[in-house]
Amino acid sequence: MVLAAVAAFQLSLPDRGPLWGLLPLPPALLWIGASGAGCLRTWLVPGTHPADLNDTKDCLAFILALSVPLSVLLLGMLRRGYTLRPGLTAAVAGLASAAAAATLLGFFHPYDASVTDVAVHVAAVALVIISNRALGGGCCRP
């Protein structure tokens, strides 16, 4: 979340290169890997309750509902920049807001990780990124 926000603000400056968009990639891969490793717990520890598809709808709603105001706030701050890559800047801002929502969800997530749960979380984050790129690219333009 933090590295994605830093990357979004760096991308909003005209003298910064597009490689700043790769800054949040290592933590994002670590998050997916750690979440995937959490799926092993349901196989190794008896008595765990993994989330099924019906349980994960609350996770999807939480990530999307919290990402919307965070995206609006972040894109509002980024509009003062003079970006040469508005789509990339908005997409990375979407990653920052979705990562913040997913991080907050982790504090009171009621289920053990499952493949379905991780897939829903990744889909929610991807939906926020795509929406920010499509809708927020215009507000990051000079």
PDB file of C-alpha atoms in Angstrom:
ATOM      1  CA  MET A   1       0.000   0.000   0.000  1.00  0.00           C
ATOM      2  CA  VAL A   2       2.703   2.468   1.022  1.00  0.00           C
ATOM      3  CA  LEU A   3       4.960   1.690  -1.916  1.00  0.00           C
ATOM      4  CA  ALA A   4       2.038   1.941  -4.343  1.00  0.00           C
ATOM      5  CA  ALA A   5       1.126   5.365  -2.952  1.00  0.00           C
ATOM      6  CA  VAL A   6       4.748   6.518  -3.225  1.00  0.00           C
ATOM      7  CA  ALA A   7       4.881   5.202  -6.790  1.00  0.00           C
ATOM      8  CA  ALA A   8       1.640   7.002  -7.694  1.00  0.00           C
ATOM      9  CA  PHE A   9       2.959  10.315  -6.398  1.00  0.00           C
ATOM     10  CA  GLN A  10       6.283   9.803  -8.190  1.00  0.00           C
ATOM     11  CA  LEU A  11       4.441   8.987 -11.425  1.00  0.00           C
ATOM     12  CA  SER A  12       2.468  12.218 -11.110  1.00  0.00           C
ATOM     13  CA  LEU A  13       5.685  14.180 -11.689  1.00  0.00           C
ATOM     14  CA  PRO A  14       6.728  14.760 -15.301  1.00  0.00           C
ATOM     15  CA  ASP A  15      10.431  14.095 -14.713  1.00  0.00           C
ATOM     16  CA  ARG A  16       9.891  10.577 -13.290  1.00  0.00           C
ATOM     17  CA  GLY A  17      10.134   7.497 -15.467  1.00  0.00           C
ATOM     18  CA  PRO A  18       7.496   4.791 -15.886  1.00  0.00           C
ATOM     19  CA  LEU A  19       9.620   2.295 -13.937  1.00  0.00           C
ATOM     20  CA  TRP A  20       8.181   3.797 -10.741  1.00  0.00           C
ATOM     21  CA  GLY A  21       5.092   1.751 -11.598  1.00  0.00           C
ATOM     22  CA  LEU A  22       7.072  -1.401 -10.766  1.00  0.00           C
ATOM     23  CA  LEU A  23       7.826  -0.303  -7.190  1.00  0.00           C
ATOM     24  CA  PRO A  24       4.778  -2.018  -5.627  1.00  0.00           C
ATOM     25  CA  LEU A  25       5.317  -5.257  -7.590  1.00  0.00           C
ATOM     26  CA  PRO A  26       7.556  -7.119  -5.062  1.00  0.00           C
ATOM     27  CA  PRO A  27       5.217  -6.502  -2.082  1.00  0.00           C
ATOM     28  CA  ALA A  28       2.203  -7.445  -4.229  1.00  0.00           C
ATOM     29  CA  LEU A  29       3.843 -10.745  -5.146  1.00  0.00           C
ATOM     30  CA  LEU A  30       4.729 -11.295  -1.488  1.00  0.00           C
ATOM     31  CA  TRP A  31       1.086 -10.677  -0.502  1.00  0.00           C
ATOM     32  CA  ILE A  32      -0.173 -13.181  -3.073  1.00  0.00           C
ATOM     33  CA  GLY A  33       2.475 -15.709  -2.000  1.00  0.00           C
ATOM     34  CA  ALA A  34       1.733 -15.302   1.701  1.00  0.00           C
ATOM     35  CA  SER A  35      -1.991 -15.584   1.066  1.00  0.00           C
ATOM     36  CA  GLY A  36      -1.371 -18.697  -1.005  1.00  0.00           C
ATOM     37  CA  ALA A  37       0.740 -20.172   1.780  1.00  0.00           C
ATOM     38  CA  GLY A  38      -2.148 -19.493   4.144  1.00  0.00           C
ATOM     39  CA  CYS A  39      -4.249 -21.798   1.995  1.00  0.00           C
ATOM     40  CA  LEU A  40      -1.987 -24.672   3.056  1.00  0.00           C
ATOM     41  CA  ARG A  41      -3.138 -24.210   6.629  1.00  0.00           C
ATOM     42  CA  THR A  42      -6.560 -25.642   5.813  1.00  0.00           C
ATOM     43  CA  TRP A  43      -4.898 -28.836   4.621  1.00  0.00           C
ATOM     44  CA  LEU A  44      -2.370 -29.117   7.453  1.00  0.00           C
ATOM     45  CA  VAL A  45      -4.367 -28.047  10.507  1.00  0.00           C
ATOM     46  CA  PRO A  46      -7.543 -30.002  11.210  1.00  0.00           C
ATOM     47  CA  GLY A  47     -10.622 -28.082  12.283  1.00  0.00           C
ATOM     48  CA  THR A  48      -9.988 -24.910  10.285  1.00  0.00           C
ATOM     49  CA  HIS A  49     -12.909 -23.297   8.516  1.00  0.00           C
ATOM     50  CA  PRO A  50     -11.919 -22.122   5.048  1.00  0.00           C
ATOM     51  CA  ALA A  51     -14.091 -19.573   3.322  1.00  0.00           C
ATOM     52  CA  ASP A  52     -16.337 -20.813   0.566  1.00  0.00           C
ATOM     53  CA  LEU A  53     -17.669 -18.743  -2.315  1.00  0.00           C
ATOM     54  CA  ASN A  54     -20.707 -17.594  -0.314  1.00  0.00           C
ATOM     55  CA  ASP A  55     -18.491 -16.356   2.553  1.00  0.00           C
ATOM     56  CA  THR A  56     -16.175 -14.381   0.291  1.00  0.00           C
ATOM     57  CA  LYS A  57     -18.874 -12.003  -0.982  1.00  0.00           C
ATOM     58  CA  ASP A  58     -18.412  -9.963   2.193  1.00  0.00           C
ATOM     59  CA  CYS A  59     -14.680  -9.658   1.458  1.00  0.00           C
ATOM     60  CA  LEU A  60     -15.423  -8.457  -2.064  1.00  0.00           C
ATOM     61  CA  ALA A  61     -17.930  -5.893  -0.807  1.00  0.00           C
ATOM     62  CA  PHE A  62     -15.552  -4.648   1.911  1.00  0.00           C
ATOM     63  CA  ILE A  63     -12.599  -4.169  -0.434  1.00  0.00           C
ATOM     64  CA  LEU A  64     -14.706  -2.427  -3.071  1.00  0.00           C
ATOM     65  CA  ALA A  65     -16.605  -0.231  -0.596  1.00  0.00           C
ATOM     66  CA  LEU A  66     -13.468   0.973   1.162  1.00  0.00           C
ATOM     67  CA  SER A  67     -11.461   1.406  -2.043  1.00  0.00           C
ATOM     68  CA  VAL A  68     -13.907   3.871  -3.587  1.00  0.00           C
ATOM     69  CA  PRO A  69     -13.443   6.725  -1.078  1.00  0.00           C
ATOM     70  CA  LEU A  70      -9.714   6.022  -0.821  1.00  0.00           C
ATOM     71  CA  SER A  71      -9.403   6.162  -4.615  1.00  0.00           C
ATOM     72  CA  VAL A  72     -11.340   9.425  -4.795  1.00  0.00           C
ATOM     73  CA  LEU A  73      -9.125  10.927  -2.096  1.00  0.00           C
ATOM     74  CA  LEU A  74      -5.877   9.751  -3.692  1.00  0.00           C
ATOM     75  CA  LEU A  75      -6.867  10.798  -7.204  1.00  0.00           C
ATOM     76  CA  GLY A  76      -7.906  14.172  -5.818  1.00  0.00           C
ATOM     77  CA  MET A  77      -4.425  14.631  -4.400  1.00  0.00           C
ATOM     78  CA  LEU A  78      -2.772  13.424  -7.607  1.00  0.00           C
ATOM     79  CA  ARG A  79      -4.654  15.842  -9.848  1.00  0.00           C
ATOM     80  CA  ARG A  80      -2.249  18.595  -8.807  1.00  0.00           C
ATOM     81  CA  GLY A  81       0.603  16.705 -10.435  1.00  0.00           C
ATOM     82  CA  TYR A  82       1.636  17.015 -14.061  1.00  0.00           C
ATOM     83  CA  THR A  83       1.803  13.397 -15.101  1.00  0.00           C
ATOM     84  CA  LEU A  84       2.771  12.264 -18.555  1.00  0.00           C
ATOM     85  CA  ARG A  85       1.208   8.825 -17.913  1.00  0.00           C
ATOM     86  CA  PRO A  86      -2.277   9.435 -16.483  1.00  0.00           C
ATOM     87  CA  GLY A  87      -3.506   5.865 -16.956  1.00  0.00           C
ATOM     88  CA  LEU A  88      -0.515   4.321 -15.197  1.00  0.00           C
ATOM     89  CA  THR A  89      -0.698   6.880 -12.398  1.00  0.00           C
ATOM     90  CA  ALA A  90      -4.398   6.190 -11.840  1.00  0.00           C
ATOM     91  CA  ALA A  91      -3.852   2.407 -11.942  1.00  0.00           C
ATOM     92  CA  VAL A  92      -1.083   2.553  -9.339  1.00  0.00           C
ATOM     93  CA  ALA A  93      -3.285   4.817  -7.201  1.00  0.00           C
ATOM     94  CA  GLY A  94      -5.985   2.152  -7.484  1.00  0.00           C
ATOM     95  CA  LEU A  95      -3.499  -0.461  -6.313  1.00  0.00           C
ATOM     96  CA  ALA A  96      -2.658   1.709  -3.300  1.00  0.00           C
ATOM     97  CA  SER A  97      -6.294   2.145  -2.308  1.00  0.00           C
ATOM     98  CA  ALA A  98      -7.195  -1.520  -2.869  1.00  0.00           C
ATOM     99  CA  ALA A  99      -4.115  -2.645  -0.931  1.00  0.00           C
ATOM    100  CA  ALA A 100      -5.133  -0.383   1.951  1.00  0.00           C
ATOM    101  CA  ALA A 101      -8.617  -1.924   1.965  1.00  0.00           C
ATOM    102  CA  ALA A 102      -7.235  -5.473   1.794  1.00  0.00           C
ATOM    103  CA  THR A 103      -4.816  -4.711   4.626  1.00  0.00           C
ATOM    104  CA  LEU A 104      -7.616  -3.372   6.832  1.00  0.00           C
ATOM    105  CA  LEU A 105      -9.717  -6.431   6.012  1.00  0.00           C
ATOM    106  CA  GLY A 106      -6.908  -8.648   7.289  1.00  0.00           C
ATOM    107  CA  PHE A 107      -7.324  -7.320  10.839  1.00  0.00           C
ATOM    108  CA  PHE A 108     -10.744  -8.892  11.264  1.00  0.00           C
ATOM    109  CA  HIS A 109     -10.989 -11.429   8.465  1.00  0.00           C
ATOM    110  CA  PRO A 110     -13.231 -14.161   9.930  1.00  0.00           C
ATOM    111  CA  TYR A 111     -12.068 -17.097   7.809  1.00  0.00           C
ATOM    112  CA  ASP A 112      -8.891 -18.975   7.129  1.00  0.00           C
ATOM    113  CA  ALA A 113      -7.493 -18.363   3.678  1.00  0.00           C
ATOM    114  CA  SER A 114      -8.676 -20.616   0.899  1.00  0.00           C
ATOM    115  CA  VAL A 115      -8.038 -20.619  -2.810  1.00  0.00           C
ATOM    116  CA  THR A 116     -11.487 -19.154  -3.397  1.00  0.00           C
ATOM    117  CA  ASP A 117     -10.897 -16.418  -0.826  1.00  0.00           C
ATOM    118  CA  VAL A 118      -7.536 -15.441  -2.298  1.00  0.00           C
ATOM    119  CA  ALA A 119      -9.022 -15.433  -5.804  1.00  0.00           C
ATOM    120  CA  VAL A 120     -11.844 -13.115  -4.681  1.00  0.00           C
ATOM    121  CA  HIS A 121      -9.368 -10.766  -2.982  1.00  0.00           C
ATOM    122  CA  VAL A 122      -7.182 -10.654  -6.106  1.00  0.00           C
ATOM    123  CA  ALA A 123     -10.260 -10.095  -8.288  1.00  0.00           C
ATOM    124  CA  ALA A 124     -11.436  -7.225  -6.067  1.00  0.00           C
ATOM    125  CA  VAL A 125      -8.007  -5.564  -6.180  1.00  0.00           C
ATOM    126  CA  ALA A 126      -7.850  -6.034  -9.958  1.00  0.00           C
ATOM    127  CA  LEU A 127     -11.336  -4.541 -10.354  1.00  0.00           C
ATOM    128  CA  VAL A 128     -10.316  -1.454  -8.381  1.00  0.00           C
ATOM    129  CA  ILE A 129      -7.134  -1.041 -10.448  1.00  0.00           C
ATOM    130  CA  ILE A 130      -9.017  -1.393 -13.750  1.00  0.00           C
ATOM    131  CA  SER A 131     -11.739   1.008 -12.600  1.00  0.00           C
ATOM    132  CA  ASN A 132      -9.204   3.596 -11.501  1.00  0.00           C
ATOM    133  CA  ARG A 133      -7.358   3.340 -14.787  1.00  0.00           C
ATOM    134  CA  ALA A 134     -10.576   3.709 -16.781  1.00  0.00           C
ATOM    135  CA  LEU A 135     -12.260   6.406 -14.695  1.00  0.00           C
ATOM    136  CA  GLY A 136      -9.379   8.145 -12.983  1.00  0.00           C
ATOM    137  CA  GLY A 137      -7.003   8.652 -15.879  1.00  0.00           C
ATOM    138  CA  GLY A 138      -8.747  11.884 -16.846  1.00  0.00           C
ATOM    139  CA  CYS A 139      -8.369  13.494 -13.450  1.00  0.00           C
ATOM    140  CA  CYS A 140      -4.606  12.936 -13.406  1.00  0.00           C
ATOM    141  CA  ARG A 141      -4.078  14.851 -16.638  1.00  0.00           C
ATOM    142  CA  PRO A 142      -2.601  18.322 -16.595  1.00  0.00           C
TER     143      PRO A 142
END
